[in-house]
Structures are given as C-alpha cells and as structure tokens.
Coordinates of C-alpha atoms in Angstrom, one line a residue:
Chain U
X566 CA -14.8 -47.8 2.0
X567 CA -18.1 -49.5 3.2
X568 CA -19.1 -46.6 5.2
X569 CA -18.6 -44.9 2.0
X570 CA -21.2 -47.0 -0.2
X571 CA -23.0 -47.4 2.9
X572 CA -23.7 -43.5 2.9
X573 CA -23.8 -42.8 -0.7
X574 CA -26.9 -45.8 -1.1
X575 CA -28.3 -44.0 1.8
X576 CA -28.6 -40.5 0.6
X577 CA -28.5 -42.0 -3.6
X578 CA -31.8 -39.4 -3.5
X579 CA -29.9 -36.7 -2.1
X580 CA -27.5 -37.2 -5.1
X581 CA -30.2 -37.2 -7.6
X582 CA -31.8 -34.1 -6.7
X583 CA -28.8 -32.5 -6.8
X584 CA -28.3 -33.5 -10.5
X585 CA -31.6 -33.2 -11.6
X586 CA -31.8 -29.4 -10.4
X587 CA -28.6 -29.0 -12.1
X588 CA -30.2 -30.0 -15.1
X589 CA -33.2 -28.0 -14.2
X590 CA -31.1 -24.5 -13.4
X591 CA -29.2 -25.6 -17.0
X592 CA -32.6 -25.6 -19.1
X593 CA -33.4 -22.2 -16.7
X594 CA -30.3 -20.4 -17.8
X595 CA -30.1 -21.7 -21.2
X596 CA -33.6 -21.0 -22.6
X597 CA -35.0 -18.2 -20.4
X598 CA -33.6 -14.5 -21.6
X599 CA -34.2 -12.9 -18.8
X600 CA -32.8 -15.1 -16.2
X601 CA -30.2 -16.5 -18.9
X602 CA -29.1 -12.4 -18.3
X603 CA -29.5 -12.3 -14.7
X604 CA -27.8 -15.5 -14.1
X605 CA -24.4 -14.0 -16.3
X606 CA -24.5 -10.7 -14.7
X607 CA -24.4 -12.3 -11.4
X608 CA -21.7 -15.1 -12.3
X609 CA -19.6 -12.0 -14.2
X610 CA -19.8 -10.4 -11.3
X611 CA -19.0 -12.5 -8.8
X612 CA -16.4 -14.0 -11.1
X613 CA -14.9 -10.0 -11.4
X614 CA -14.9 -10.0 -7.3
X615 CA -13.3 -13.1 -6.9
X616 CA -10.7 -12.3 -9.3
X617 CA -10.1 -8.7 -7.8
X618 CA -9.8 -10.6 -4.4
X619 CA -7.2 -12.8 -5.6
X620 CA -5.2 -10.3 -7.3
X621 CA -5.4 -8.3 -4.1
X622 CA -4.1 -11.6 -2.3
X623 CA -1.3 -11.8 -4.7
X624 CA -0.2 -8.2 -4.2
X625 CA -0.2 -8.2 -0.6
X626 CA 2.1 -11.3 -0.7
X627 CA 4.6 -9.4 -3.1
X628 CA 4.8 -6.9 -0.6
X629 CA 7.6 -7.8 1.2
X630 CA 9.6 -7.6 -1.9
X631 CA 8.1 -4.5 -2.8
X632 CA 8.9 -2.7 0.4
X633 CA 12.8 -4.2 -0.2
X634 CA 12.9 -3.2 -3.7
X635 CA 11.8 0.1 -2.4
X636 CA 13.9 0.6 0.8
X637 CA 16.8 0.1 -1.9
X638 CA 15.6 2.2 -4.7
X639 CA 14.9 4.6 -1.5
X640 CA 18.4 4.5 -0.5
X641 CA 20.1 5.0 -4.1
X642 CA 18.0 8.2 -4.7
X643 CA 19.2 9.8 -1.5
X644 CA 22.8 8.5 -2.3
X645 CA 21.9 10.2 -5.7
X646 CA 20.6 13.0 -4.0
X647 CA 23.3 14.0 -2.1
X648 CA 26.0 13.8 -4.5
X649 CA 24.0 16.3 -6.7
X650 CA 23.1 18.7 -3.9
X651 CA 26.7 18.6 -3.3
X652 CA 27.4 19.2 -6.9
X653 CA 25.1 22.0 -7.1
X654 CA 26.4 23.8 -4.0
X655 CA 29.7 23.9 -5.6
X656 CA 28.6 25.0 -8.7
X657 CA 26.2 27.3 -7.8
X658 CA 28.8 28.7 -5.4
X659 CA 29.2 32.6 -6.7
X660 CA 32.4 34.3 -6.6
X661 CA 32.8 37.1 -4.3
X662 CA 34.9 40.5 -4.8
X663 CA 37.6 39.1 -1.5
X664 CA 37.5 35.8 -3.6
X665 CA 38.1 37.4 -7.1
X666 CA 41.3 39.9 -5.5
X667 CA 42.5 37.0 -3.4
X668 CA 43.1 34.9 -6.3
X669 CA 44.5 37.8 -8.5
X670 CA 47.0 38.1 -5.6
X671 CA 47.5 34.7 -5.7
X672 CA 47.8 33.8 -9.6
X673 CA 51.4 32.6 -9.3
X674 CA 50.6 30.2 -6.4
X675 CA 49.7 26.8 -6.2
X676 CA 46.5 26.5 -4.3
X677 CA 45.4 22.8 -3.2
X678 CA 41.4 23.2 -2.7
X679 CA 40.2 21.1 0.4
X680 CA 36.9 21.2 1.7
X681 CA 37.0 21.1 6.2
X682 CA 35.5 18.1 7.3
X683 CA 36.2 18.7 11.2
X684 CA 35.2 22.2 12.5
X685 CA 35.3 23.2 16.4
X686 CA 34.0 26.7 16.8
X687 CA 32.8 26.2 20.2
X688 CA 36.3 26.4 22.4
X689 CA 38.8 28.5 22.8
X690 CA 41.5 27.1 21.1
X691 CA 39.5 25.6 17.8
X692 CA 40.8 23.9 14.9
X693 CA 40.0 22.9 11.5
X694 CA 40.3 19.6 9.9
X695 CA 40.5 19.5 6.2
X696 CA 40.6 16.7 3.6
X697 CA 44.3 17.6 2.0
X698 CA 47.0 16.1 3.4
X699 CA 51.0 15.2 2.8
X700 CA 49.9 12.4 -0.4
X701 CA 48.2 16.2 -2.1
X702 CA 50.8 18.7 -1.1
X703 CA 50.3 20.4 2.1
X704 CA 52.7 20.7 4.5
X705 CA 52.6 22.4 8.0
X706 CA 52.9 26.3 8.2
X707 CA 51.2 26.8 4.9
X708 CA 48.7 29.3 4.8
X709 CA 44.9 28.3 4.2
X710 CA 42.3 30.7 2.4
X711 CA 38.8 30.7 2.0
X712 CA 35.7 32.7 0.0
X713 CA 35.9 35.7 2.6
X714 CA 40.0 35.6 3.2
X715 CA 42.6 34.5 4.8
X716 CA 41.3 31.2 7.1
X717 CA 44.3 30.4 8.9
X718 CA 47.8 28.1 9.3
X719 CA 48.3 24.3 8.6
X720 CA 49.4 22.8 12.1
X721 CA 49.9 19.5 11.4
X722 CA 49.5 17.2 8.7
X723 CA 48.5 13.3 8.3
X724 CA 48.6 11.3 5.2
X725 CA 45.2 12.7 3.7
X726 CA 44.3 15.3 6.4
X727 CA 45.2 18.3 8.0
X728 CA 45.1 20.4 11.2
X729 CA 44.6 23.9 10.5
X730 CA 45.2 26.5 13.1
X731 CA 42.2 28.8 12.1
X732 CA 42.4 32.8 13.0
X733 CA 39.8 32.0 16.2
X734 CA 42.1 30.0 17.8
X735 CA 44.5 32.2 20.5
X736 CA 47.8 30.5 19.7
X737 CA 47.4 32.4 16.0
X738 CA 48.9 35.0 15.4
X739 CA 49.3 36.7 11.7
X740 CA 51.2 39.5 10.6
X741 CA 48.8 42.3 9.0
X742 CA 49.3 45.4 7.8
X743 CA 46.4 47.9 6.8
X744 CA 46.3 48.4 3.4
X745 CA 47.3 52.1 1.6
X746 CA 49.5 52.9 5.0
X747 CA 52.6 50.6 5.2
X748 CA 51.9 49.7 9.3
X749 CA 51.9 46.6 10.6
X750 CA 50.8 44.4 13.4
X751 CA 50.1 40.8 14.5
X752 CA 46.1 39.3 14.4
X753 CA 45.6 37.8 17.9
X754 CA 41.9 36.4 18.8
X755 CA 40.4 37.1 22.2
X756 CA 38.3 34.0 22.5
X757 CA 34.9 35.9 22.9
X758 CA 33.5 36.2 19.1
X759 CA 33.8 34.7 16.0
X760 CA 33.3 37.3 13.6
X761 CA 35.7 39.7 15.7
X762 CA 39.7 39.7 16.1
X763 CA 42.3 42.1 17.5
X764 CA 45.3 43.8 15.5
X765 CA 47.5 45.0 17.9
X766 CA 50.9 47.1 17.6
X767 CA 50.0 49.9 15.8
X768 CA 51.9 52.6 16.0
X769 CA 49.9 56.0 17.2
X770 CA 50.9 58.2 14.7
X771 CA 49.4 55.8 11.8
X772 CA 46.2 57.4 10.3
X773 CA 43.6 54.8 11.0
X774 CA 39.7 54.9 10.7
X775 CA 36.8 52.5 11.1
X776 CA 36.5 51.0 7.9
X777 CA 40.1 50.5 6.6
X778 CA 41.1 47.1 5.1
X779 CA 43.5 44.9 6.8
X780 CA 45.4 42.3 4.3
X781 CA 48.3 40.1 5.1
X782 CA 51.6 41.5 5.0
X783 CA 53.7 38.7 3.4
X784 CA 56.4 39.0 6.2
X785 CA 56.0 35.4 7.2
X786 CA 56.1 33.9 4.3
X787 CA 53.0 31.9 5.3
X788 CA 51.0 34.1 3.7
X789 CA 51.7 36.2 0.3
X790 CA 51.3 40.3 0.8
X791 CA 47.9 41.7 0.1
X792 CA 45.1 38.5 1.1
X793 CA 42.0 40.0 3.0
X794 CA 41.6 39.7 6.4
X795 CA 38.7 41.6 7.4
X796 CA 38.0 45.5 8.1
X797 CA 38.3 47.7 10.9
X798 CA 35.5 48.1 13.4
X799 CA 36.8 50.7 15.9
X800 CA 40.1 52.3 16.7
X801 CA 41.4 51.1 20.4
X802 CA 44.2 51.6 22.7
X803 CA 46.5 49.2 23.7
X804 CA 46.6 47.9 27.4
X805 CA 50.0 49.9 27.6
X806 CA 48.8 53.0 26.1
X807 CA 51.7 52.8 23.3
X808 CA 50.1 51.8 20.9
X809 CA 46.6 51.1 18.9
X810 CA 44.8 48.1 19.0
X811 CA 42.4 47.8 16.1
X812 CA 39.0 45.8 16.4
X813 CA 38.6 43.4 13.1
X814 CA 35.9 43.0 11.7
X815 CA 37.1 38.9 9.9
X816 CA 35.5 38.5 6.9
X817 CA 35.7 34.8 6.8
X818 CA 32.8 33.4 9.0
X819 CA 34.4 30.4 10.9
X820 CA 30.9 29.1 11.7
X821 CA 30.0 27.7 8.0
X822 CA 33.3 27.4 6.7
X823 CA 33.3 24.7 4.0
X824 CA 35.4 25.0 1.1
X825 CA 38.9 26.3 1.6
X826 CA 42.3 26.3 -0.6
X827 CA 46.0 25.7 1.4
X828 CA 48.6 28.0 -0.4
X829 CA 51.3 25.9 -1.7
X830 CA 54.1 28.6 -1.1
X831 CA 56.8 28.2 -3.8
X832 CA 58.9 30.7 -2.3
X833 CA 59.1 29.1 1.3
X834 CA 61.5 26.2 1.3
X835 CA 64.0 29.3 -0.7
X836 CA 63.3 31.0 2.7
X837 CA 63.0 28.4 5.3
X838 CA 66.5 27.1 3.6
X839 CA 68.0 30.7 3.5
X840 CA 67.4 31.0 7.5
X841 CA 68.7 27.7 7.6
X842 CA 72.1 28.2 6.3
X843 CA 72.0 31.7 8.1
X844 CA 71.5 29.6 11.4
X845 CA 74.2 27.4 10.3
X846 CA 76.4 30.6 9.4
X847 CA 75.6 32.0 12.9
X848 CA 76.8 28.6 14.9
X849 CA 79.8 28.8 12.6
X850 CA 80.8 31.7 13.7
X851 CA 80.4 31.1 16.9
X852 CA 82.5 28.2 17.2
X853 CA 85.6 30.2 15.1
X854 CA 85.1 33.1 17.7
X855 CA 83.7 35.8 15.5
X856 CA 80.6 35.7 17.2
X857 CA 82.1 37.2 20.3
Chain H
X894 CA -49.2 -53.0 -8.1
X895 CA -49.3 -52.3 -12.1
X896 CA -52.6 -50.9 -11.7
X897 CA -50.4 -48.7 -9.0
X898 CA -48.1 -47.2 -11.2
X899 CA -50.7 -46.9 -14.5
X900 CA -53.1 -45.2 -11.7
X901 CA -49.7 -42.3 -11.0
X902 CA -49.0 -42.1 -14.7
X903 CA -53.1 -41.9 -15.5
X904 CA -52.9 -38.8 -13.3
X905 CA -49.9 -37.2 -13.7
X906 CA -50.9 -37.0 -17.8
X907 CA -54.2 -35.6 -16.8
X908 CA -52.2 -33.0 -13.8
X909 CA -50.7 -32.3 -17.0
X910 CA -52.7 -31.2 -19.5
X911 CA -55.4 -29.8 -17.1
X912 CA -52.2 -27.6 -15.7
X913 CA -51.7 -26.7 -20.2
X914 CA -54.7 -26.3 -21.1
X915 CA -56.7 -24.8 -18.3
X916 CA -55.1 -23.6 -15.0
X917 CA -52.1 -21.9 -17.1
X918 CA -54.6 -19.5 -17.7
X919 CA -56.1 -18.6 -14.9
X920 CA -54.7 -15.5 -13.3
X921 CA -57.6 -13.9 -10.9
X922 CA -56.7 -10.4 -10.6
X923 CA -53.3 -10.6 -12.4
X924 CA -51.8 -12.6 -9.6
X925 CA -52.9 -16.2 -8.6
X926 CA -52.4 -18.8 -10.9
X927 CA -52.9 -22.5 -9.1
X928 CA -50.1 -25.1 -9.6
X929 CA -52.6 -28.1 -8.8
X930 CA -49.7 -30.4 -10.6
X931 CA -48.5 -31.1 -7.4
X932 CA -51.2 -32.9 -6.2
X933 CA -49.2 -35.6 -8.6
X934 CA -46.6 -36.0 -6.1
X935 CA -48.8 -35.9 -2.9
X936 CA -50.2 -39.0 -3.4
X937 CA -47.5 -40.7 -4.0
X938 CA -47.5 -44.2 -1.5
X939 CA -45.1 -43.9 1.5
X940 CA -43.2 -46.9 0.3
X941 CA -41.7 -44.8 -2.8
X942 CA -38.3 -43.9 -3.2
X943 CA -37.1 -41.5 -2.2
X944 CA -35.3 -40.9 -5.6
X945 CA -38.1 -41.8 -7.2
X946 CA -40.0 -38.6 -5.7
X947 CA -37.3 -36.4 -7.1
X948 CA -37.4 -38.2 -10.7
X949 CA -41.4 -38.2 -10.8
X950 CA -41.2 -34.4 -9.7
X951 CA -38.7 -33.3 -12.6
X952 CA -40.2 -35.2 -15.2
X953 CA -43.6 -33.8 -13.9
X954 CA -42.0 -29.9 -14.1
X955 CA -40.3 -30.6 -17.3
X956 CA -43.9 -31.7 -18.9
X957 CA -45.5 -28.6 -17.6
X958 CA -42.1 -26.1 -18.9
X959 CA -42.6 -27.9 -22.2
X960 CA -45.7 -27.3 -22.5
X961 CA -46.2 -24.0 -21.0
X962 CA -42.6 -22.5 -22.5
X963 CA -41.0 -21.9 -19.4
X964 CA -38.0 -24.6 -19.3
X965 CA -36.3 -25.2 -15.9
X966 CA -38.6 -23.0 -13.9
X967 CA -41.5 -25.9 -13.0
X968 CA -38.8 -28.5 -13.1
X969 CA -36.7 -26.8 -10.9
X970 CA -39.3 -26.2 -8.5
X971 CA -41.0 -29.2 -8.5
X972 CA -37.7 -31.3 -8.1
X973 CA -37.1 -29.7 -5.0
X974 CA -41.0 -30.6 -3.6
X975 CA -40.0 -34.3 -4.7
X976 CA -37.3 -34.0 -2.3
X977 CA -39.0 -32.4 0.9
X978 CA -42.2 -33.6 0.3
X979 CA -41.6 -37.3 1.9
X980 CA -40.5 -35.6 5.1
X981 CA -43.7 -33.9 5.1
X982 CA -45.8 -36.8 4.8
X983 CA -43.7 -38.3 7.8
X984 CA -44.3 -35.2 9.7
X985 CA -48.2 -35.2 9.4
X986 CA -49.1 -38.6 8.2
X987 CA -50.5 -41.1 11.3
X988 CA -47.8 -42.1 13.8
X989 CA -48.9 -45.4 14.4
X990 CA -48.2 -46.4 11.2
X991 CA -45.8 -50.3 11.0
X992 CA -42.5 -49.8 9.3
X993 CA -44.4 -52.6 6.7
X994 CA -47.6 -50.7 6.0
X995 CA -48.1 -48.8 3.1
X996 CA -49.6 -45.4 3.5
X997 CA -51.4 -43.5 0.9
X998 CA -52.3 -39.7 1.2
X999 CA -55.7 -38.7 1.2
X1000 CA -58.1 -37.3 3.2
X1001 CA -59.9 -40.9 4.3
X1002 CA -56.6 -42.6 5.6
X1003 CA -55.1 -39.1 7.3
X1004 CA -58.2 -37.4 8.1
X1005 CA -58.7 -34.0 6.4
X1006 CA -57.0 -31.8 9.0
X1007 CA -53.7 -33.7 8.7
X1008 CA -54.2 -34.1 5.0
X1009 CA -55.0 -30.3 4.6
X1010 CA -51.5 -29.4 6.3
X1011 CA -50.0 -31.4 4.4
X1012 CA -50.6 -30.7 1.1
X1013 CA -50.6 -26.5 2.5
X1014 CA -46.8 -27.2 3.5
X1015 CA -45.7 -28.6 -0.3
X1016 CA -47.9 -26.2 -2.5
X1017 CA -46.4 -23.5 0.0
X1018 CA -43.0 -24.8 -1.1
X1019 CA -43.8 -25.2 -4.4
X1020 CA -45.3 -22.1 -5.0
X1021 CA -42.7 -20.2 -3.5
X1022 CA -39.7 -21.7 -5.5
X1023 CA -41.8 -21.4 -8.8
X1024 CA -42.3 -17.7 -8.4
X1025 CA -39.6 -17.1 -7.1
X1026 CA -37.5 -18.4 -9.3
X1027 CA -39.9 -17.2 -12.3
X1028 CA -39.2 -13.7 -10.7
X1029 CA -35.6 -14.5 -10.2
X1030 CA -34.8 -11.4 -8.3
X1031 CA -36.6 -9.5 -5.4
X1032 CA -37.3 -6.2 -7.4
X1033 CA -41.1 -6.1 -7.0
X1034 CA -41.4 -8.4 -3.8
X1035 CA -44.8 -7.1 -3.1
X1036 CA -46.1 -8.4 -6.1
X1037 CA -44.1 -11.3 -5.4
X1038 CA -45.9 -11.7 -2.1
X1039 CA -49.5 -11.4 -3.7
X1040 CA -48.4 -13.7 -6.4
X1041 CA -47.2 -16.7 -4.2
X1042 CA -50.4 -16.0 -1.9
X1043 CA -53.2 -15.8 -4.2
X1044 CA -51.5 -19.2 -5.5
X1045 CA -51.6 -21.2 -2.3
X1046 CA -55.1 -20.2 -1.9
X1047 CA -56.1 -21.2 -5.2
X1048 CA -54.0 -24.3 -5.6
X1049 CA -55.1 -25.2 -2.0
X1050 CA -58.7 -25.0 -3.6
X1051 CA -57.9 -26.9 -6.5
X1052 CA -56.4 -29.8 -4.5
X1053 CA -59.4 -30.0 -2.5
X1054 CA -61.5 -30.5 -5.5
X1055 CA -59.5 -33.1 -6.7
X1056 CA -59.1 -35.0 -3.7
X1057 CA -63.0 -35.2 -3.6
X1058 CA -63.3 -36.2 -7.2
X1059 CA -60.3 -38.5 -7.0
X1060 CA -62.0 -40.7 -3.3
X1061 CA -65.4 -40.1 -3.9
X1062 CA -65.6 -42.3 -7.2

C-alpha cells in the first residue's frame, strides 16, 4: 500500500499531464471541425473494426456447434435423400410389354412383391435373398417373377426372408415349352453367362427358329402356363444327337435384379394334397396286395 | 521568492499577448510562424515541480488557443513540453550543480552553447506537436515539414532575442 502512495506522489506529474492533455485533446475534438471530424471518423472506425473482430471471435467460438448442428442436419437430408431416390425409382419404374402379359397371365394370382436384398451372381450355384418371408406368405417352391420374367424358385424360407433359387443357378431346372408349338423341355443353366440358358429335350421334328418365345409351361405347378422366359438364340443339338437343345436368350438380367413378386399359387396345396393322397392310395395298395 | 513567481506570471502575460497580437501573424513565405511562448516555460527554476511545469504549460497553451481560436491545439502541445522539458534542462544544464542549488536557465549561468541546445530541443518538441496536431493527419507532410522547420528557425530567433532583452537589463 505504501509502495503504492509512494509511487503515485512520485510520478503525481506524470498523472497530471495525463489529465491535463485529456482535457486539452477534449477542447481539440470538441471545438475544432476539422479534427472534431477526423477524430470521429477514426474512433467510428476503429470502433466498426473492433466490433467486426469481436463478432468474428464470437462466430468462431459457435463453430463447434455449427459444425454439429450441421453434421446432423447433413445426415437427415441424406436419410431424406435416400428414401425419396428410392421412392422415385419405384415410381418412375415403367412398365414393360413381359411385365404388362405376365401380369395378364397372372390376374387370378396372389403376387407378394419383395424387393432382393442379397444377390450372388458371381458363382455357380447363386441365390437370391429377398425380403418376403413365412410372416408375408411365401412358402418354398413358389415361383418368383420379375420386370423381364420368370426369376426363379423359393428354396427356403425364414421368418421375414427368403432363399430363391434363381434360373442361373445349375440345380434349377423349369419346365418350358415354346410358345404357338405345344413342345416342351426343362431350362438348365450352364454356369458360363448370365443372360444365356439352355432348353433341352426338344424333340427334332418340332419347328423351331431363332427368335421364338419360350414361356413356362404350367406343368409344375410352380409356375402358371404362359410367363416369359426369354427367346431363342440359336437352334442346337443335344449331346446325344436325339434331340434339340435350344440357346435362351433370359430376359430377366440377374445382374440388377431388384424388385421381384413370389407367386402365391392358389392351386398348389389342391395339387401337392392330390399327390399326397395319390401317394397314400399307392402305399395302400401296396400293403392289400393290389400293387403286385 | 514573490518577486519569483510575479517575475513568471509578468512574462508569461507578456509571452502572451506578444504571441496574440504580433507573432500569430507572422507567416514568412506561408510557412513559419514562431511559437516564442515557450520561452515561458524555459526559464522556469530547476526547483519547480514537476507538476507545476505541466500546469504552467497548459494554462500557458490555453491562453494562447483562447486568444488565437484554436482550443486544445497550443494546450495540448505545450502540456506535453511542460512535461519533457525538465528532463532537458537536466540533460544540458551544468553537471556540477548541488542537489540544494537552484538553477535558472539562461545563457549567463549555462553558457550560450548549452542554453542554445536547450531551448532547440523544447521549441523542436513544441513545434512539432503544434503542427502536427494542427495538421492532424500526414496528407501534405511536405508542407508539414517546411512548416515545423521554418518555425524552429524562427522561434529559435525569437528566443535569442528575448534572452538578450530579458539578461541584458
């Protein structure tokens, strides 16, 4: 405290100038125009920069809650964004001729649309995963269709899910006929191409030329008569020489499959229960001795 | 000691009015205009204040703005000489001087060349800060220059002149 008195009666003149050209500068400012003017200008101005410093200070502090408000925002637009490009791809989606027959054939069916979520079209043996499973309907062996035909076979099933058995895969096998000529054979896949499958088992007298449609024949109740398959590439022989083997041209392309429908046969559990009390008729039989 | 102090305010009255009513307007070429009124303050006795330089050199400034319309600029000016001039009177006054003996500027008890220095260090302050501050920006500092220039040299002058007048009595 004494230092402190000390130093202020030291310097008391140091003090006084100080306030005396205070005073002086006040008189200056307050009854001179022209460096009255000057003397605002340059407070104003330095006032305005201070100011705009500050407010820069401020913003750059309420930046880190900026960048989180905006790294949310940011993730609720592409949220948003995805759900409408979905929308859009289905409704923009255009109908194609295959699509338009296919559903004429199948007016009087019950068709569960599922979209594949799981699609292997790099082995051999592929499958397809789609998003139906036993809670919506589908049940193994039902057939599955998409835009450009006939997809392939419902394998297994989980609660919500499926395995589908596609057409590239070389444990399918469909039964085809080709369309306008009543002849039938069975679709088999030779592992190599994706676009391409083989219909084997037709006879040599049937009048067959590049071009011709090949549709589902309806004889394994998997599939209702008359679906597109594909079209015929080029006329082959068989390995035995008995018969034709057609090259298919598929029309579904397995690469970008997406959307897809499983065919809720109505029909099939008449059939599947038919053959089962055939089967039970058969064993019947059998045991009373008529079988023999 | 009365005598002292009637003897300051005897001269800076007459800095004063000789600053109003004749060196005001002087301005040889457009430029130099002495500030003599500072002469008040250098012969002031080493045993003054030092808030008593500051205080005799703003009342001195604020005379001359009241009278020559310029308030704050002289005052200004001159308040800051009161406060730097001591240290120049330290600087060139005689160094073997006792801490008990009184020392008053002029040109008999610090010889002329010391004196001279002197009183060319505070009118260089003075003048400086005073046009300066009159020009209160550095938009012509040419003319600025030539301005603060001429007035050294011609307050220098004046101060000379008084200094003889004032010790040759």
């Amino acid at each position: 405290m004494n230092t402190l008195l000390d130093f202020l009666r030291k310097y008391n003149y140091f003090f006084v100038f100080i306030l005396l050209e205070a005073v002086s500068f006040v008189l200056l400012f307050r009854f001179n125009n022209y460096q009255g003017s000057i003397y605002l200008t340059g407070a104003n101005a330095i006032s305005a920069k201070i100011g705009g410093l500050y407010n820069e200070g401020v913003a750059f502090v309420g930046l880190r809650n900026r960048n989180k408000e905006l790294t949310e925002r940011n993730i609720i637009l592409e949220h948003q964004n995805n759900t409408l490009r979905e929308t859009l791809a289905r409704l923009g989606h255009v109908e194609t001729t295959t699509e338009h027959n296919v559903r004429e054939v199948l007016r009087d069916f019950n068709l569960i649309p599922a979209t594949v979520v799981s699609n292997s079209a790099e082995r051999i043996n592929n499958y397809l995963v789609i998003d139906k499973g036993e809670n919506q309907g589908v049940r193994p062996e039902m057939g599955v269709i998409g835009g450009g035909g006939v997809v392939g076979i419902v394998y297994l099933t989980g609660k919500n899910h499926s395995l589908v058995i596609p057409v590239t895969n070389r444990k399918s096998s469909i039964s085809c006929r080709i369309r306008g000529g009543n002849y039938f054979g069975s679709l088999q896949w030779d592992g190599k191409s994706f676009l391409r499958a083989y219909l084997d088992d037709i006879p040599r007298y049937a009048d067959v030329k590049p071009g011709a449609t090949i549709e589902t024949s309806g004889y394994s109740a998997v599939f209702p008569p008359g679906i597109f398959v594909g079209r015929v590439l080029s006329v082959g022989n068989s390995k035995d020489g008995q018969s034709y083997r057609l090259e298919v041209q598929l029309g579904t392309n397995f690469s970008s499959l997406r959307d897809v429908e499983v065919i809720s046969t109505p029909y099939k559990v008449d059939i599947d229960a038919l053959l089962d009390s055939a089967k039970v008729k058969d064993e019947a039989d059998q045991l009373n001795g008529l079988g023999l | 000691m009365f005598q002292t102090i009637l003897s300051r305010i005897f001269w800076i009255l007459l800095l004063t009015f000789l600053q109003v009513v004749i060196f005001n307007h002087v301005h040889i070429l457009g430029y130099a205009t002495p500030l003599p009124y500072i002469y008040a303050l250098l012969i002031l006795p080493s045993n003054t204040p030092r808030w008593l330089y500051i205080l005799i050199g703003f009342c001195l400034g604020l005379c001359i703005d009241t009278f020559t319309n310029t308030p704050g600029i002289a005052a200004a000016a001159t308040t800051a000489s009161g406060l730097v001039v001591p240290w120049f009177l330290v600087a060139f006054g005689p160094k073997d001087l006792g801490d008990d003996d009184t020392l008053r500027p002029n040109h008999h008890t610090m010889k002329w060349g010391p004196f001279l220095r002197y009183a060319f260090c505070a009118v260089t302050l003075q003048c400086t800060l005073f046009f300066t501050i009159e020009a209160f920006s550095f938009f012509a500092p040419l003319d600025l220059l030539f301005n603060i220039l001429g007035s050294i040299v011609l307050t220098m002058i004046f101060i000379v002149i008084l200094e003889l007048i004032r010790n040759e009595r």
